[in-house]
Coordinates of C-alpha atoms in Angstrom, one line a residue:
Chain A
X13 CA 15.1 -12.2 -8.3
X14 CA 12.0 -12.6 -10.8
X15 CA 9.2 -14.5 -11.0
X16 CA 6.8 -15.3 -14.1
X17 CA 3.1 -15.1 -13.8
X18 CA 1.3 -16.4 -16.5
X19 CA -2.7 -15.0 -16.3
X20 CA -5.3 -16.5 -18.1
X21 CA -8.2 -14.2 -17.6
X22 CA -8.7 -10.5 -17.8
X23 CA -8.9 -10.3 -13.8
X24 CA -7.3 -12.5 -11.4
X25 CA -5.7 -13.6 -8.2
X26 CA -2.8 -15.7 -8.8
X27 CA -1.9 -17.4 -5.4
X28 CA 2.1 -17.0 -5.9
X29 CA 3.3 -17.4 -1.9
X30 CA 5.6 -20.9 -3.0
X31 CA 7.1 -18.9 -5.5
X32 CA 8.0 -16.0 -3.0
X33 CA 9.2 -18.3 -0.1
X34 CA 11.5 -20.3 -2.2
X35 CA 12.9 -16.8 -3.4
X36 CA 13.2 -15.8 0.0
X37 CA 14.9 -19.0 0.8
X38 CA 17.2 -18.9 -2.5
X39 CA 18.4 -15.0 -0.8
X40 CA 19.8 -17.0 2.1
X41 CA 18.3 -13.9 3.8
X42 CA 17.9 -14.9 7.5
X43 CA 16.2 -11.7 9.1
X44 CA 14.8 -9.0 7.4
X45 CA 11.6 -8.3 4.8
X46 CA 10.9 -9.4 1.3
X47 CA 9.6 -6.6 -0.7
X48 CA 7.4 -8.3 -3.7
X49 CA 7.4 -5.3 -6.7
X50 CA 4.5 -5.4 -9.7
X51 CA 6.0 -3.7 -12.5
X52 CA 2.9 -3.3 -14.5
X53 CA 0.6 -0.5 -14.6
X54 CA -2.7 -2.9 -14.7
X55 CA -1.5 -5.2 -12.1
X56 CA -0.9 -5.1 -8.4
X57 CA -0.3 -7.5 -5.5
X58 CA -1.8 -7.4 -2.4
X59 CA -1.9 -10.1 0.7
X60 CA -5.5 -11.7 1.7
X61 CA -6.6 -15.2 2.7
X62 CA -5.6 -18.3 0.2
X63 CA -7.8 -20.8 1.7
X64 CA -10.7 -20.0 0.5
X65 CA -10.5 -19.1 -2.9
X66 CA -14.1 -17.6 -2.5
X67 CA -12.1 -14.8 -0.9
X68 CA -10.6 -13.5 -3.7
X69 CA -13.4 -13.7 -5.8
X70 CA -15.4 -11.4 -3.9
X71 CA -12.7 -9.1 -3.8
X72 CA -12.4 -9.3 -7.3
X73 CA -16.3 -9.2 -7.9
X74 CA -16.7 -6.1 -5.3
X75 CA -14.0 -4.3 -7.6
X76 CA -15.3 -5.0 -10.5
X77 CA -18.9 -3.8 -9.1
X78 CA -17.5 -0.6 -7.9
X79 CA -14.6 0.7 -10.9
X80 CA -16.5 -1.3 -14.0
X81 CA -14.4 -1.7 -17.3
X82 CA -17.3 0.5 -19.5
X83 CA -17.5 3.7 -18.3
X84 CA -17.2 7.0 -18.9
X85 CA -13.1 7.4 -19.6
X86 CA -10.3 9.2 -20.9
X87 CA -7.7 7.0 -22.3
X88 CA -8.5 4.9 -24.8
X89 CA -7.0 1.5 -24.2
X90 CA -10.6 0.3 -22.7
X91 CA -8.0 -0.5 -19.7
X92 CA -8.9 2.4 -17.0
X93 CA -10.6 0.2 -14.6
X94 CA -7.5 -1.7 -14.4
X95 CA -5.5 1.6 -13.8
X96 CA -7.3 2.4 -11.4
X97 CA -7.7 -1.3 -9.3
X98 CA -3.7 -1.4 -9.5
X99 CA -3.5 1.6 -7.3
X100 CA -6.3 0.4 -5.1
X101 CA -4.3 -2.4 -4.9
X102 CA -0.9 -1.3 -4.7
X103 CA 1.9 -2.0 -6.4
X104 CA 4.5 -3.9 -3.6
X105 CA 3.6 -5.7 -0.5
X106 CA 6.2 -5.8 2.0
X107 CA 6.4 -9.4 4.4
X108 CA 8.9 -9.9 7.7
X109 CA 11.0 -12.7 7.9
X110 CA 12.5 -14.4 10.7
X111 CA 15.2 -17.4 10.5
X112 CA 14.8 -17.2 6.8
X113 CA 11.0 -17.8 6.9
X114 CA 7.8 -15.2 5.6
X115 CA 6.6 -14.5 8.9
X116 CA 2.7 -14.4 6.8
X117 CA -0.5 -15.1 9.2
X118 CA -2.0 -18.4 9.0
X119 CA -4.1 -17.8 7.1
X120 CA -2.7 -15.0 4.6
X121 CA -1.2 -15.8 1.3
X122 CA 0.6 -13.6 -1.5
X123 CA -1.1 -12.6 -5.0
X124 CA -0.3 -11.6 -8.4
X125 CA -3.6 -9.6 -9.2
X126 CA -4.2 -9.5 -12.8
X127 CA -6.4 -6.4 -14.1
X128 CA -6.1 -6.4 -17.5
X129 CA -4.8 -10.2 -18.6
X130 CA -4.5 -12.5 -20.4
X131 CA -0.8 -12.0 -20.3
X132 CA 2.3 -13.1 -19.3
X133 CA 3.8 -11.0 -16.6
X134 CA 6.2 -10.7 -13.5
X135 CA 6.9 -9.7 -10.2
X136 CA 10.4 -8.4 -8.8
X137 CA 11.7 -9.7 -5.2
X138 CA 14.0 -8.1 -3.2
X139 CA 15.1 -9.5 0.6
X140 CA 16.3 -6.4 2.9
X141 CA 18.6 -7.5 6.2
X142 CA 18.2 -6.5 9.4
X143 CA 21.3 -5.5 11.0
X144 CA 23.4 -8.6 12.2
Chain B
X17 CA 9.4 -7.4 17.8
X18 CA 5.6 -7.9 18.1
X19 CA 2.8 -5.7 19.3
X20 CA -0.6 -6.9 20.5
X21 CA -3.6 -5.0 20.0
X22 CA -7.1 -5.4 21.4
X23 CA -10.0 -4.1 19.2
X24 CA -13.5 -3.7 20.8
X25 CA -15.4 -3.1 17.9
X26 CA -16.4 -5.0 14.9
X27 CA -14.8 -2.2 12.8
X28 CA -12.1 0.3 14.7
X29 CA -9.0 1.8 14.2
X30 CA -6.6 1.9 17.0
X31 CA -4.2 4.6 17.1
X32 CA -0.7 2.7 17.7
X33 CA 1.9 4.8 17.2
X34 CA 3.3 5.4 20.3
X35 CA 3.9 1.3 20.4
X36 CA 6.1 1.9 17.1
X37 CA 8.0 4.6 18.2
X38 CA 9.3 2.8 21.1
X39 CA 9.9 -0.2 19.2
X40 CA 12.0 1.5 17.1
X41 CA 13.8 3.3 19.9
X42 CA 14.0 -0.4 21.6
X43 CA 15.7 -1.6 18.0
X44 CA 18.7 0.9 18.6
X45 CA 18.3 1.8 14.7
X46 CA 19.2 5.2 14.3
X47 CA 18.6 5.5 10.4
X48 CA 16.3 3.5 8.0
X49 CA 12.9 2.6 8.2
X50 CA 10.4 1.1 10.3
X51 CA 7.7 -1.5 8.6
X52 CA 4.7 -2.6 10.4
X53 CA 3.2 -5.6 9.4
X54 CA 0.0 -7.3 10.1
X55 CA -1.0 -11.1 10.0
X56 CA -4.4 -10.7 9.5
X57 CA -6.6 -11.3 6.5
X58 CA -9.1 -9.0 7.8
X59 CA -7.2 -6.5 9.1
X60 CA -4.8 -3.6 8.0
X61 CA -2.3 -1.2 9.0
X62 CA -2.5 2.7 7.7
X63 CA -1.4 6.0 8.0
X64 CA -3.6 9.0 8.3
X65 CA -4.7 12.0 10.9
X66 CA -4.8 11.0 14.7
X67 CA -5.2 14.2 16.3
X68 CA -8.7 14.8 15.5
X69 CA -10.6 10.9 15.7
X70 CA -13.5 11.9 13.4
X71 CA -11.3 11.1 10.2
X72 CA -11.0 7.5 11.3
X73 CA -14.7 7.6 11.8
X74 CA -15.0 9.3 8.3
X75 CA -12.7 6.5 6.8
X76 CA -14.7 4.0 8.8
X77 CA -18.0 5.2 7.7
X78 CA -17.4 5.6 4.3
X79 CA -15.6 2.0 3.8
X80 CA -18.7 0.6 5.8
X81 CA -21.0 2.6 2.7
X82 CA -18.9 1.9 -0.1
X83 CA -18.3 -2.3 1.1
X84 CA -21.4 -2.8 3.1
X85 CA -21.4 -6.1 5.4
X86 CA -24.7 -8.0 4.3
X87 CA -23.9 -8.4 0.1
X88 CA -24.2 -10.8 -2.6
X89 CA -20.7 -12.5 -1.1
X90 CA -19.7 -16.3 -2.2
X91 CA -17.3 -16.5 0.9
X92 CA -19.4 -17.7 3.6
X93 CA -18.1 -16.6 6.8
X94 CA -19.7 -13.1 6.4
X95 CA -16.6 -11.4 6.5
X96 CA -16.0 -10.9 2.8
X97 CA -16.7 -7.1 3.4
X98 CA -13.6 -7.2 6.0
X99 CA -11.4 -8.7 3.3
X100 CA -12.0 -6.4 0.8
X101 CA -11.1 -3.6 3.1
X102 CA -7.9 -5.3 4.2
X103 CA -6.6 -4.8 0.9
X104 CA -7.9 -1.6 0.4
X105 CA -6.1 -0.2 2.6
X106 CA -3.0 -2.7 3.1
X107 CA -1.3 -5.1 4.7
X108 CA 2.3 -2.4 6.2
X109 CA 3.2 0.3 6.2
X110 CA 7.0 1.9 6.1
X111 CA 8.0 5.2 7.3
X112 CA 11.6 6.5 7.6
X113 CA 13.9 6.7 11.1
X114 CA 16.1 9.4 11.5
X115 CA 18.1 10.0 14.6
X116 CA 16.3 7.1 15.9
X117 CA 12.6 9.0 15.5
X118 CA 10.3 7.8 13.3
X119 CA 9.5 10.7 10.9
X120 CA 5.9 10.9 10.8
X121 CA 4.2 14.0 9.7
X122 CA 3.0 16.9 12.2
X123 CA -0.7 15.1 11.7
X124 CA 0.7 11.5 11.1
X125 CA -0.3 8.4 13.2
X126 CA -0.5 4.7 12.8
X127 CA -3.3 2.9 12.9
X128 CA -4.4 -0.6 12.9
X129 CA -7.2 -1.3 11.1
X130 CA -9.5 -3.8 12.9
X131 CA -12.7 -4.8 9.7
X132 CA -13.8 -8.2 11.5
X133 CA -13.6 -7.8 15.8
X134 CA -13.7 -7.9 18.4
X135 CA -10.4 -9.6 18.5
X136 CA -6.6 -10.1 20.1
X137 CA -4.6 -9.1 17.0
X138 CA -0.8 -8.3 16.0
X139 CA 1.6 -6.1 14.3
X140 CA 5.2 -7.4 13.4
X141 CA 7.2 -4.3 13.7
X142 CA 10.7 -4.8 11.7
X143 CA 13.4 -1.7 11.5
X144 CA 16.0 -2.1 8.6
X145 CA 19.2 0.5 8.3
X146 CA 20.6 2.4 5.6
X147 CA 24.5 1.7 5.0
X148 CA 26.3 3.2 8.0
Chain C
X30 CA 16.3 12.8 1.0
X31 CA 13.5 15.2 0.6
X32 CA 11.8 16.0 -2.0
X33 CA 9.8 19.5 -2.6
X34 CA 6.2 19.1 -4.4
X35 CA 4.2 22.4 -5.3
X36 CA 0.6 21.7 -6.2
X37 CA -1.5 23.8 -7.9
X38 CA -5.2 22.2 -7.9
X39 CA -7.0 21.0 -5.5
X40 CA -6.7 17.2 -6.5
X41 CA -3.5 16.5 -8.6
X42 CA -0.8 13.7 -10.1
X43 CA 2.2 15.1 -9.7
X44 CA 5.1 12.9 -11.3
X45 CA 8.3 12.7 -9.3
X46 CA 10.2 9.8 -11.0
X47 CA 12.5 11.6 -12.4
X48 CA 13.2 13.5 -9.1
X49 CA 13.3 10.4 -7.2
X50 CA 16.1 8.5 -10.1
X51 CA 18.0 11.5 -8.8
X52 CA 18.1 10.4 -5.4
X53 CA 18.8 7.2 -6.2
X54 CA 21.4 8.2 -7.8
X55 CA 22.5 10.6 -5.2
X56 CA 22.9 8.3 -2.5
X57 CA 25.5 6.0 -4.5
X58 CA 23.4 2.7 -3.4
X59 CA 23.4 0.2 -6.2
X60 CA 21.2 -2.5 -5.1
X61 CA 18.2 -2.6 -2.7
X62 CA 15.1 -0.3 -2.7
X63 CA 13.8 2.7 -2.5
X64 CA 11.4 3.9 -0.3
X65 CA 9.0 7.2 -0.9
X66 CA 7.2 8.3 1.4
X67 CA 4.1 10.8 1.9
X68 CA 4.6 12.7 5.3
X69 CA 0.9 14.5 4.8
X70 CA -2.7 12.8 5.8
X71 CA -4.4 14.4 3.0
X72 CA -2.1 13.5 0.4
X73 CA -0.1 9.8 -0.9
X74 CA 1.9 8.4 -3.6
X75 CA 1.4 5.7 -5.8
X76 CA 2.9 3.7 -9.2
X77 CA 0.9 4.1 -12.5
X78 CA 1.4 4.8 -16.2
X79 CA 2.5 8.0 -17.1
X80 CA 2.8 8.1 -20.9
X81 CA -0.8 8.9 -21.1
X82 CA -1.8 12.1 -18.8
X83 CA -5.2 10.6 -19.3
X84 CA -4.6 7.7 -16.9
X85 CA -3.8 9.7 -13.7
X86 CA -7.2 12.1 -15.2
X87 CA -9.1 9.0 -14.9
X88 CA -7.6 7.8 -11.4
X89 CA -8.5 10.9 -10.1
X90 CA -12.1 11.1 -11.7
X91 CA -12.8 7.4 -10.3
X92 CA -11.7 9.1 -6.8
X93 CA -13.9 11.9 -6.9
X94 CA -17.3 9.9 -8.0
X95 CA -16.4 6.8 -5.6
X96 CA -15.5 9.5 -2.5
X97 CA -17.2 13.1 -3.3
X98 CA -15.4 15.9 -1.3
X99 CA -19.4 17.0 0.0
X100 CA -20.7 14.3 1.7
X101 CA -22.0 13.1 5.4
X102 CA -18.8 13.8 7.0
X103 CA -18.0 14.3 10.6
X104 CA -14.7 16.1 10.4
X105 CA -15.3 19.6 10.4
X106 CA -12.4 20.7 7.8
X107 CA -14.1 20.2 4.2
X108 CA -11.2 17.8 2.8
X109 CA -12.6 14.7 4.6
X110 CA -12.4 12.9 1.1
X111 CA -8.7 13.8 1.1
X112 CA -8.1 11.3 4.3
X113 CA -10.3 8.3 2.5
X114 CA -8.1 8.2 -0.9
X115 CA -5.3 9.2 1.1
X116 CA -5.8 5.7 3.3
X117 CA -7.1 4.3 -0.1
X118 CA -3.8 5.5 -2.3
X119 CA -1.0 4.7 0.5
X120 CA 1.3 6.8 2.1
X121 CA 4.6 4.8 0.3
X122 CA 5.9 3.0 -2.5
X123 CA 9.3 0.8 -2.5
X124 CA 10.6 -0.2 -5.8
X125 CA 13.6 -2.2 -6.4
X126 CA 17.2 -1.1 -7.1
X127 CA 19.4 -2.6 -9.3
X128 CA 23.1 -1.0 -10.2
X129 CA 22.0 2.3 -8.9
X130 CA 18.8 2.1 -11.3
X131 CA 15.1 1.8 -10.5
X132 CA 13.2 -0.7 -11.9
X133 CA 10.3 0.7 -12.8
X134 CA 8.3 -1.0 -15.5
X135 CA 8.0 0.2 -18.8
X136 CA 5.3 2.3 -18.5
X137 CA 5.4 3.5 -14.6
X138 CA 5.7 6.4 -13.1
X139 CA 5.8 7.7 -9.3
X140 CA 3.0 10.2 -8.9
X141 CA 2.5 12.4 -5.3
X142 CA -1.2 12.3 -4.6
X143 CA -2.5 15.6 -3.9
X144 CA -6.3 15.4 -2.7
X145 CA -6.2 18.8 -0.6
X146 CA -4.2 21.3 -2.2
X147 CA -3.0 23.7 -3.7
X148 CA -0.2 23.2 -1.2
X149 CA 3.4 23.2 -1.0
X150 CA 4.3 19.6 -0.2
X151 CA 7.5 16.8 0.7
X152 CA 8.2 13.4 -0.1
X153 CA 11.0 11.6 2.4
X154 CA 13.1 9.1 0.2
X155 CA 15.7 6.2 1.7
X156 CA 17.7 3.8 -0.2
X157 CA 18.0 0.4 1.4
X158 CA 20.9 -2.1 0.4
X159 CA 20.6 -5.5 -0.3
X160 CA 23.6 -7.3 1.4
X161 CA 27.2 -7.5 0.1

């Protein structure tokens, strides 16, 4: 399955856990993990707290402190910072699910991390059995 | 299957592997892979050196350096720090079973990754086979 | 499936997709995921682009500033740094499968992480199927 993501700034947390658990629900998947897959070479996802949205800002701020866009790089796209955040990052997060539910913590939530938006963009979902 | 882990520190990694490999010997999986999971926002799950405990320390150290505790954070619980590192370094990890033994490397262990304890935490351990 | 890696720096990108499409292909799977995974605790693997060498250049630079190999460090072996962006990098990627084809984005690549070499080196790989 796909899902569309639709940024609207150069760096951002999209909160996209709905559109992963009604994927996972759509798989008919009882027991097993869903593997979430960025495709995108500025882009990652990663799993943190979606309560506070505060949260993901100072993620965001604390990367952008520590891998600025200016700097002293190679390749040219003025992107590099965003290269390097998606590996940070990671490109798949991997999530347990039991009686064809995300097993996430209470407090945990998936995201589309955007490091070099706006643009439109999209994740891959895959749901992997357990044996029966 | 869950494991439950019992940090002692504010920031610790806690060498869990042996818990894994017998919760994948307790799955009856003889060939796939193993995911560990963990439900915490400010918490992770890696893979590095256990057999000599100064390179957790060294991790420790220079995540505590690199994301210090007090900072200009908007999140106001005073954990932002332990956030960041959670994705930093991930919410699973997978590692291939052959035979029905995890195949770590000679130097591999699993950690979890405690960035705001003391606390009871969890790992959600899931084993998945390849086709028969 | 293993995969042989030979470095030949200390810190390297070495590209494996096409070496990993091969084992893919190799195992007959057609839809699911792959796993890859980094069996060494000075080493990982991750996703990025590899059109432009310049990318993985400037991952690695970013490393080396962020986490200097000389440094404060209590393990006594000199590739301390190695462990950090090992944790940092991940020790496995798992990208989706679809008719016996990887779907990698446009512009990614799957890159072992040397950060201690030169060394001769493995990468585990296991295809997982989606149900029926």
């Amino acid at each position: 399955m796909r899902l569309e993501v639709h940024t609207r700034e150069r760096q951002e947390f999209v909160d996209v856990t709905r559109e992963v658990a009604r994927a996972v629900e759509e798989s008919g998947e009882k027991d097993g993990v869903v593997v979430v897959f960025c495709p995108h070479t500025t882009a990652g996802v990663t799993i943190n707290e979606h309560a506070d949205p505060d949260v993901a800002e100072d993620i965001l701020t604390w990367l952008g402190r520590t891998c600025p866009r200016g700097g002293d790089w190679r390749h040219c796209e003025g992107n590099s910072d965003g290269h390097v955040k998606a590996t940070l990052v990671g490109s798949s997060v991997t999530v347990p699910v039991s009686s064809g539910q995300m097993q996430l913590g209470t407090w945990q939530g998936i995201f589309f991390c955007e490091f070099d938006g706006p643009r439109s963009r999209k994740l891959e979902v895959r749901v992997l059995p357990e044996r029966d």
